[in-house]
PDB file of C-alpha atoms in Angstrom:
ATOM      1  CA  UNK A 852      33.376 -26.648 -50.477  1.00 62.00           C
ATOM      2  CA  UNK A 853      32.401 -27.548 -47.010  1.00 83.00           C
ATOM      3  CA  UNK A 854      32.639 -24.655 -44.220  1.00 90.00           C
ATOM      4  CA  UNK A 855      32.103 -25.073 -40.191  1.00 92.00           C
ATOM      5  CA  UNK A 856      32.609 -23.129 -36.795  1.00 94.00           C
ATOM      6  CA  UNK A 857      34.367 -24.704 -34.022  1.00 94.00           C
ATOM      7  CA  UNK A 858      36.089 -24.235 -30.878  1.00 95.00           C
ATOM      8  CA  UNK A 859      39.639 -24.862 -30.156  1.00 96.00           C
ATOM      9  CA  UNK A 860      40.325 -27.180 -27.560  1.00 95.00           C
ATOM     10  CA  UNK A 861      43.803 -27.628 -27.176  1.00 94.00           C
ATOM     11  CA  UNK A 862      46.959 -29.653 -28.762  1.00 94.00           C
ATOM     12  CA  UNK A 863      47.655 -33.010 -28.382  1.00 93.00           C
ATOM     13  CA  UNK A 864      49.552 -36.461 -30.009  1.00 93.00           C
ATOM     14  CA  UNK A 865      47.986 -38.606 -31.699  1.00 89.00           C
ATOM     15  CA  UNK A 866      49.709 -42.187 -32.145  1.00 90.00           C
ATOM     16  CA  UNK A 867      48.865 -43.608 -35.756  1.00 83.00           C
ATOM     17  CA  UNK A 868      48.819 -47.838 -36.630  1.00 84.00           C
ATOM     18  CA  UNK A 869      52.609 -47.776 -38.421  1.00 87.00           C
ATOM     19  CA  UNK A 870      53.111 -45.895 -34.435  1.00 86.00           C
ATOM     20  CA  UNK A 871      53.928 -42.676 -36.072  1.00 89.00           C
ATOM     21  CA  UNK A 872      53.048 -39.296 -33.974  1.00 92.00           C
ATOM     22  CA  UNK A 873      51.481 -36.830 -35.232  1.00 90.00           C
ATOM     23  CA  UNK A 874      50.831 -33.617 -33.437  1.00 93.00           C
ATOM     24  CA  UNK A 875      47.172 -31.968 -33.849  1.00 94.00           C
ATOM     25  CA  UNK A 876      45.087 -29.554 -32.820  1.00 94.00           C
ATOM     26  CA  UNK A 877      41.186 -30.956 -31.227  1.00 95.00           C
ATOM     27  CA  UNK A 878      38.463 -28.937 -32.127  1.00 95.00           C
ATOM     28  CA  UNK A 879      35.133 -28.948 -31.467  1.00 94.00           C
ATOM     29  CA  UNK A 880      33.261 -28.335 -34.771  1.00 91.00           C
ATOM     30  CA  UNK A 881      29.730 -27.902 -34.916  1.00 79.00           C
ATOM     31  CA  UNK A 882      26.905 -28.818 -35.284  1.00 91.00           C
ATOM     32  CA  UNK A 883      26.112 -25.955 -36.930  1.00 91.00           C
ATOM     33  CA  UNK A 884      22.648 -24.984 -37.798  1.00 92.00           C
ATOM     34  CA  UNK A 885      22.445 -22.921 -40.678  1.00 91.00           C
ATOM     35  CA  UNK A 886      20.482 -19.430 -40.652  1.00 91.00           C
ATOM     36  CA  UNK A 887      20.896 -17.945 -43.464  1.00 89.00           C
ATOM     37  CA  UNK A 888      21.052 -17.995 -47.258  1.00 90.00           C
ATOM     38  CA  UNK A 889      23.020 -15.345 -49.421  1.00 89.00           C
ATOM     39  CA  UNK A 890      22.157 -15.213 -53.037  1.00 87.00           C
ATOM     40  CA  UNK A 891      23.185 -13.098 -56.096  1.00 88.00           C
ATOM     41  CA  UNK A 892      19.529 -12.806 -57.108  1.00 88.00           C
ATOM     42  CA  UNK A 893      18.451 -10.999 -53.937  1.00 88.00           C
ATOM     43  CA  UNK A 894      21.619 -10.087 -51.808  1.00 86.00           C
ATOM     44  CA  UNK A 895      24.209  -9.482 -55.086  1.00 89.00           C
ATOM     45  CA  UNK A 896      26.625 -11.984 -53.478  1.00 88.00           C
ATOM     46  CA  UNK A 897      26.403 -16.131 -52.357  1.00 88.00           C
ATOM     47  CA  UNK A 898      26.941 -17.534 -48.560  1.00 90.00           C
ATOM     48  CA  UNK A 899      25.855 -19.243 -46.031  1.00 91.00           C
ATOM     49  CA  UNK A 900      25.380 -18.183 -42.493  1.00 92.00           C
ATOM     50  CA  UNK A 901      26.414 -20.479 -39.466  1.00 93.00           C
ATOM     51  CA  UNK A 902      25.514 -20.529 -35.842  1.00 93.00           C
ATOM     52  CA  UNK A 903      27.647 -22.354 -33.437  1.00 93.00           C
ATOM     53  CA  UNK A 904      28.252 -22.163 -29.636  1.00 88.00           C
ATOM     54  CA  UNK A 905      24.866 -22.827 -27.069  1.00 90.00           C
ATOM     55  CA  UNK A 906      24.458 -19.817 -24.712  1.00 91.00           C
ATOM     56  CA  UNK A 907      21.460 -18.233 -22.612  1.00 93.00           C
ATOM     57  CA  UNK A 908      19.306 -16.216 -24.328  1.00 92.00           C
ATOM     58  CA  UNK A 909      19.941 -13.294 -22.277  1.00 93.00           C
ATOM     59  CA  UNK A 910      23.484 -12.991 -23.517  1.00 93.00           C
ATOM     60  CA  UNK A 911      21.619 -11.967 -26.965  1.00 92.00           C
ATOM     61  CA  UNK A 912      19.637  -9.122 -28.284  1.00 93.00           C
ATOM     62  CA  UNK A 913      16.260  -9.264 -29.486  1.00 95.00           C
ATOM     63  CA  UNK A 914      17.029  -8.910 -32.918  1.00 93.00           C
ATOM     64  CA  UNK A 915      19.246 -11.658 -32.893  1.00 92.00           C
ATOM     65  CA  UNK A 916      17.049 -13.932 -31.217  1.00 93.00           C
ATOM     66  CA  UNK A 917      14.693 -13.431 -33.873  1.00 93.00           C
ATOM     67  CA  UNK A 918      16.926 -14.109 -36.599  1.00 91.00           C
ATOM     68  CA  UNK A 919      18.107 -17.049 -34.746  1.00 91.00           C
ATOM     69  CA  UNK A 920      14.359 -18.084 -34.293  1.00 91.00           C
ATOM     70  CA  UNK A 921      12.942 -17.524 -37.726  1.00 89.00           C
ATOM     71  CA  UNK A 922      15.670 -20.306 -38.552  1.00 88.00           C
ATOM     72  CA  UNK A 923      14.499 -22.662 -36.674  1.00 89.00           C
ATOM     73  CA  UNK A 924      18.197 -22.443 -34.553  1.00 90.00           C
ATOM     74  CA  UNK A 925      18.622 -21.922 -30.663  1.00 91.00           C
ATOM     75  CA  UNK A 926      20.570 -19.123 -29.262  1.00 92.00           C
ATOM     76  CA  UNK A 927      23.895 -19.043 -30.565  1.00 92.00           C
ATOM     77  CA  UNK A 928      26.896 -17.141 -29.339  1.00 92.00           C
ATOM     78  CA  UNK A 929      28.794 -16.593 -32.775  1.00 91.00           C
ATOM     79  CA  UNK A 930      27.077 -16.142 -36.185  1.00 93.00           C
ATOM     80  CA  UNK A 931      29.364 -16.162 -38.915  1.00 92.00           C
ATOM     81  CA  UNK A 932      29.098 -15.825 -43.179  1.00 92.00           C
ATOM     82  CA  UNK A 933      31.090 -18.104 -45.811  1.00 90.00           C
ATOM     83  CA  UNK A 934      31.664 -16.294 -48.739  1.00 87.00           C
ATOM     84  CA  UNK A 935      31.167 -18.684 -51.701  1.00 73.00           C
ATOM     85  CA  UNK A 936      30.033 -21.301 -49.833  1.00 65.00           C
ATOM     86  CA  UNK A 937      26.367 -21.730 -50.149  1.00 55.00           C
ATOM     87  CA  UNK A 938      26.314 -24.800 -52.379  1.00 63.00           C
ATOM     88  CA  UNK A 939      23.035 -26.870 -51.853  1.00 73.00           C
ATOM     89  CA  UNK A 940      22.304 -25.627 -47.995  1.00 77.00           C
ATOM     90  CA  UNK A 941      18.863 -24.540 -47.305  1.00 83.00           C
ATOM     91  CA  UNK A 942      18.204 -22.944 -43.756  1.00 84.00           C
ATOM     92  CA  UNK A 943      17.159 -25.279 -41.384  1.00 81.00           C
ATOM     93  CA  UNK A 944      19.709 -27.689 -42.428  1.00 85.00           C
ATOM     94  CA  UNK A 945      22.774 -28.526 -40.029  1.00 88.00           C
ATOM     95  CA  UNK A 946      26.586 -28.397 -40.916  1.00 88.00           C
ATOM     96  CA  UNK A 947      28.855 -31.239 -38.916  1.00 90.00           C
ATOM     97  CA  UNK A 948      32.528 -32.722 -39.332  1.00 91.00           C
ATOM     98  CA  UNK A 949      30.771 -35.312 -41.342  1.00 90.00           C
ATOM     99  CA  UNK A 950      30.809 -32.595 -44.417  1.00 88.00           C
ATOM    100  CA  UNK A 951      34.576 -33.103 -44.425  1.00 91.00           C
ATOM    101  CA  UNK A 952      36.811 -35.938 -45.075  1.00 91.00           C
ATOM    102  CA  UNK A 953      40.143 -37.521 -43.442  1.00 91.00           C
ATOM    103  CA  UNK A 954      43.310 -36.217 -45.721  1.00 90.00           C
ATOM    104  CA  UNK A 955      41.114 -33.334 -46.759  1.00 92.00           C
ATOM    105  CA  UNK A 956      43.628 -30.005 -47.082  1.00 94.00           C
ATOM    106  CA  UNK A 957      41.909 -27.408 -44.697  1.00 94.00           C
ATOM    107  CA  UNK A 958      42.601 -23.860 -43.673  1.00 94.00           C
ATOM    108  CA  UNK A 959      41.419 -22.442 -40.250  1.00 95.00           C
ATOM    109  CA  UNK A 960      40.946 -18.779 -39.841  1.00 95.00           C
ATOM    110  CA  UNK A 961      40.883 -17.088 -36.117  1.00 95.00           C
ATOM    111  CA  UNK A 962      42.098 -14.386 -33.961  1.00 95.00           C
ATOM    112  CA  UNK A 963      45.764 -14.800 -32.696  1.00 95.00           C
ATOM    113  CA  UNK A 964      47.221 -14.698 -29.345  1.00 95.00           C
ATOM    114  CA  UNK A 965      47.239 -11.077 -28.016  1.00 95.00           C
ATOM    115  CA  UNK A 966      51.126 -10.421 -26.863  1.00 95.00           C
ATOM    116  CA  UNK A 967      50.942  -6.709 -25.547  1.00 97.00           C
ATOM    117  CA  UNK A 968      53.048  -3.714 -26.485  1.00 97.00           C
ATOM    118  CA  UNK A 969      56.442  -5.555 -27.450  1.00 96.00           C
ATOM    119  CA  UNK A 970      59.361  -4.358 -28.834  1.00 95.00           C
ATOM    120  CA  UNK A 971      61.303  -4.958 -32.469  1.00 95.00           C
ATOM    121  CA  UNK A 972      63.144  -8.205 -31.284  1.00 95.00           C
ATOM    122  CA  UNK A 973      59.858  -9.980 -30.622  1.00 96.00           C
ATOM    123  CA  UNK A 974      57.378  -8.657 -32.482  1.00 95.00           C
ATOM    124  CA  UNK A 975      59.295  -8.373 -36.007  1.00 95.00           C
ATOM    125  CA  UNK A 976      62.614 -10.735 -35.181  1.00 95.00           C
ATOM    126  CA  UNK A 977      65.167  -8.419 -35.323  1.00 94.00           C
ATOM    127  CA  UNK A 978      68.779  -9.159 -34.794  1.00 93.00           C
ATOM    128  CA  UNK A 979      69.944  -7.581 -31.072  1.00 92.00           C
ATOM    129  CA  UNK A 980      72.960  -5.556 -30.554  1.00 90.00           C
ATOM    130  CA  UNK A 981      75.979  -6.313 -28.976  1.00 90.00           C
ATOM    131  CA  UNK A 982      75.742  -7.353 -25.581  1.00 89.00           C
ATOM    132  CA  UNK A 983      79.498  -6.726 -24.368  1.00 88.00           C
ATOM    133  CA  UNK A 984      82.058  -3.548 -24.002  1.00 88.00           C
ATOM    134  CA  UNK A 985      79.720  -1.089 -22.694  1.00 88.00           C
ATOM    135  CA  UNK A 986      76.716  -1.485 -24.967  1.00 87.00           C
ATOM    136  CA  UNK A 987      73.610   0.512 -24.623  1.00 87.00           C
ATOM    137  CA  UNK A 988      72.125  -0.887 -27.888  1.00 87.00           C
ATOM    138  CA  UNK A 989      71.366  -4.513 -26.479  1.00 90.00           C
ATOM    139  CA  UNK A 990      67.743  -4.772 -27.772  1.00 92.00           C
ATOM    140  CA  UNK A 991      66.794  -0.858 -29.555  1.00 91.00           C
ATOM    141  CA  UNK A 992      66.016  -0.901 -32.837  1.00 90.00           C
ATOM    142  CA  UNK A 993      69.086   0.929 -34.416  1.00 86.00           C
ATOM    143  CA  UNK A 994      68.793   3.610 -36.482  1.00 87.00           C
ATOM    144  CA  UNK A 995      65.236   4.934 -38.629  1.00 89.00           C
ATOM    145  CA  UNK A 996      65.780   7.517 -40.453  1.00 88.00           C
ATOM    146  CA  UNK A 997      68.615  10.099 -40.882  1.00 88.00           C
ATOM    147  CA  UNK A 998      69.197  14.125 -39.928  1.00 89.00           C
ATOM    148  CA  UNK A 999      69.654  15.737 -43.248  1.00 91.00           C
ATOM    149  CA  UNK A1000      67.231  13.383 -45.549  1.00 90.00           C
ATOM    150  CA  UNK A1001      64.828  12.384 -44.922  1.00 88.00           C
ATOM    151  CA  UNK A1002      65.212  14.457 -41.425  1.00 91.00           C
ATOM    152  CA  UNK A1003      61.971  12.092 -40.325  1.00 92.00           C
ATOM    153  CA  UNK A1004      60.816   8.583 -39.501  1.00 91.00           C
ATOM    154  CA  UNK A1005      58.870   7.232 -43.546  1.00 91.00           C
ATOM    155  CA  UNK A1006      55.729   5.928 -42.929  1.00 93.00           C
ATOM    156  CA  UNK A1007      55.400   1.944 -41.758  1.00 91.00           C
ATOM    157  CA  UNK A1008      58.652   1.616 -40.787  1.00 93.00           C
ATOM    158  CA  UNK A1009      58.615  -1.922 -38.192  1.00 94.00           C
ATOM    159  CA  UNK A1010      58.849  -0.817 -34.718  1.00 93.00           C
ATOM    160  CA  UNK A1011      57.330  -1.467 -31.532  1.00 94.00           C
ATOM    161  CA  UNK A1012      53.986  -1.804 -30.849  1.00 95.00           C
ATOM    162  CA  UNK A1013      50.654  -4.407 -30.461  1.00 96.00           C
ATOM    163  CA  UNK A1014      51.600  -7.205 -31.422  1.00 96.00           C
ATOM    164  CA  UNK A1015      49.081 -10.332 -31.861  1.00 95.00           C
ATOM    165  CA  UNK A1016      45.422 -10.087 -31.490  1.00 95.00           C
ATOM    166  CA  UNK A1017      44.873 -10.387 -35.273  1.00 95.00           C
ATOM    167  CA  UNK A1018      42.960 -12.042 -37.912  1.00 96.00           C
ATOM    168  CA  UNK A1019      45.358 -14.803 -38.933  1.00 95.00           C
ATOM    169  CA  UNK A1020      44.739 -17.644 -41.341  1.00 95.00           C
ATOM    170  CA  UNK A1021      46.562 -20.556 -41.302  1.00 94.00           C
ATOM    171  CA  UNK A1022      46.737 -22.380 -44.425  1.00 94.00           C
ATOM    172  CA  UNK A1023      47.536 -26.143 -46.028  1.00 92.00           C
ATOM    173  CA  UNK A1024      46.250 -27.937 -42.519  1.00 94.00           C
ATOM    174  CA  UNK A1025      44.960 -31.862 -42.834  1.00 93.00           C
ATOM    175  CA  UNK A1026      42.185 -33.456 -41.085  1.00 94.00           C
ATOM    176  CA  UNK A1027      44.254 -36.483 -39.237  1.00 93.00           C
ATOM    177  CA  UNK A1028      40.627 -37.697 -37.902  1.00 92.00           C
ATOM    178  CA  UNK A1029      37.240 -37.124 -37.404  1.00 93.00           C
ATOM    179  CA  UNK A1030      34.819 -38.223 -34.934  1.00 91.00           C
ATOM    180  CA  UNK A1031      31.253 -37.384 -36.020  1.00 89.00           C
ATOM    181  CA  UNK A1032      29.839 -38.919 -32.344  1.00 90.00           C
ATOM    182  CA  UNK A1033      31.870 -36.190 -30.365  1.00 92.00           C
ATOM    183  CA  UNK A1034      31.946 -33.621 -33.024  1.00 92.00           C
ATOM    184  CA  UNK A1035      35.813 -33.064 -32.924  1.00 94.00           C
ATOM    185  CA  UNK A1036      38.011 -32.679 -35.995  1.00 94.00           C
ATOM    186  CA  UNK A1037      41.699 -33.329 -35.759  1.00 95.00           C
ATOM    187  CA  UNK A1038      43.509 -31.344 -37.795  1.00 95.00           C
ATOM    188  CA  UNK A1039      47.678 -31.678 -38.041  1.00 93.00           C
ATOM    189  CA  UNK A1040      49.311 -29.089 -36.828  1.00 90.00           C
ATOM    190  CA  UNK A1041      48.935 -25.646 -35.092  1.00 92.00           C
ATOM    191  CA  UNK A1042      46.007 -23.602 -35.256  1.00 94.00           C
ATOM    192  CA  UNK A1043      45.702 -19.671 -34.445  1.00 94.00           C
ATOM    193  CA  UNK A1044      44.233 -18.596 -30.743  1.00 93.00           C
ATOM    194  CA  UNK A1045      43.870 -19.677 -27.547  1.00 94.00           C
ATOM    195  CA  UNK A1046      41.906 -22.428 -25.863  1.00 94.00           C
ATOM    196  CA  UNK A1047      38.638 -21.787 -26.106  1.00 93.00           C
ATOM    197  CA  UNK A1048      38.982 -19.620 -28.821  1.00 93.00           C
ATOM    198  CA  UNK A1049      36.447 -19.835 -32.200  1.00 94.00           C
ATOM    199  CA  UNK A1050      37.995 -20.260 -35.514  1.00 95.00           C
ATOM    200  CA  UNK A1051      36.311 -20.961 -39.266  1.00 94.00           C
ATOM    201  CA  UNK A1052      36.976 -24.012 -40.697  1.00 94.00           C
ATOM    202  CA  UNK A1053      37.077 -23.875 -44.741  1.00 92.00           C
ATOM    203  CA  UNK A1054      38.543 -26.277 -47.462  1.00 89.00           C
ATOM    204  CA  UNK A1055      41.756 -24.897 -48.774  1.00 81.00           C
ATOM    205  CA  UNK A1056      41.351 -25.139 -52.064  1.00 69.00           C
TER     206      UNK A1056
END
């Protein structure tokens, strides 16, 4: 079960021979060295570590510029573990789209959009009020709790609040094409973040 960093670059169409579009995401995926080894033997639990993303080394710490270095890797911005991933990789080896396939089923993990402090309409799709005869309940939640019982707002009711800047995984996404000479992967379909942003690329199983 193949695993890779990349970088999302941005959305885009891709015409196919029967002149089908398809829409897909461009990412930049790898190379990724790999620095690390996780077995059950020694570490009670198997993964591999990845590097990806070329930066100065003064943007890094010592220590990690000595882990990066007893792996043989340059400095790396992002250093990420695949659970249950370690297969046959040794450290020392690199990771590239040419682990994965075109039609493989893929799902891409990363951290969404951040949308601010917004309110129950946008952040949980509630229904608005009515927005005629005098109405001051246009966009406000509506009732949460009543006087006599429970005479208090329960615990995780939806309301307003952060919304985005999560963890989000999006799941059954295909690789529509590959090009190992420019290490991008096109995958079908949206992918969480921003441009720019780094996401991990596993096999969805």
């Amino acid at each position: 079960m193949p695993a890779i960093l990349a970088k999302k670059l941005g959305m885009t169409q891709l015409f196919l021979e029967d002149g089908t579009v398809e829409r897909v995401t461009v990412l930049e995926a790898g190379p990724c060295p790999v620095t690390g080894v996780r077995t059950h033997e020694v570490d009670g639990y198997e993964a591999v570590q990845l590097a990806f993303g070329s930066v100065k080394e003064k943007y890094l710490t010592k220590p990690e510029l000595g882990h990066l270095k007893k792996a043989g890797a340059p400095p790396m911005r992002l250093v990420k573990e695949f659970r249950d991933e370690a297969g046959e990789h040794l450290v020392g080896e690199t990771v590239t789209v040419e682990n994965f396939e075109v039609g493989q089923k893929v799902k891409i993990s990363g951290t969404s959009k951040g949308k601010g402090f917004q309110g129950t309409i946008k952040r949980h799709n509630f229904a608005s009020g009515p927005k005629s005869h005098g109405s001051h309940n246009v966009r406000a939640p509506g009732s949460i709790g009543a006087s006599a019982w429970p005479a208090r707002v329960m615990k995780g009711i939806k309301g307003p609040g952060q919304m985005g800047n999560k963890r989000v995984t999006q799941k059954g996404l295909e690789i529509v094409r590959l090009e190992p000479g420019e290490n991008l992967m096109l995958v079908r379909g949206s992918v969480p973040g921003p441009r720019n942003g780094f996401v991990e690329v596993r096999t969805d199983a």
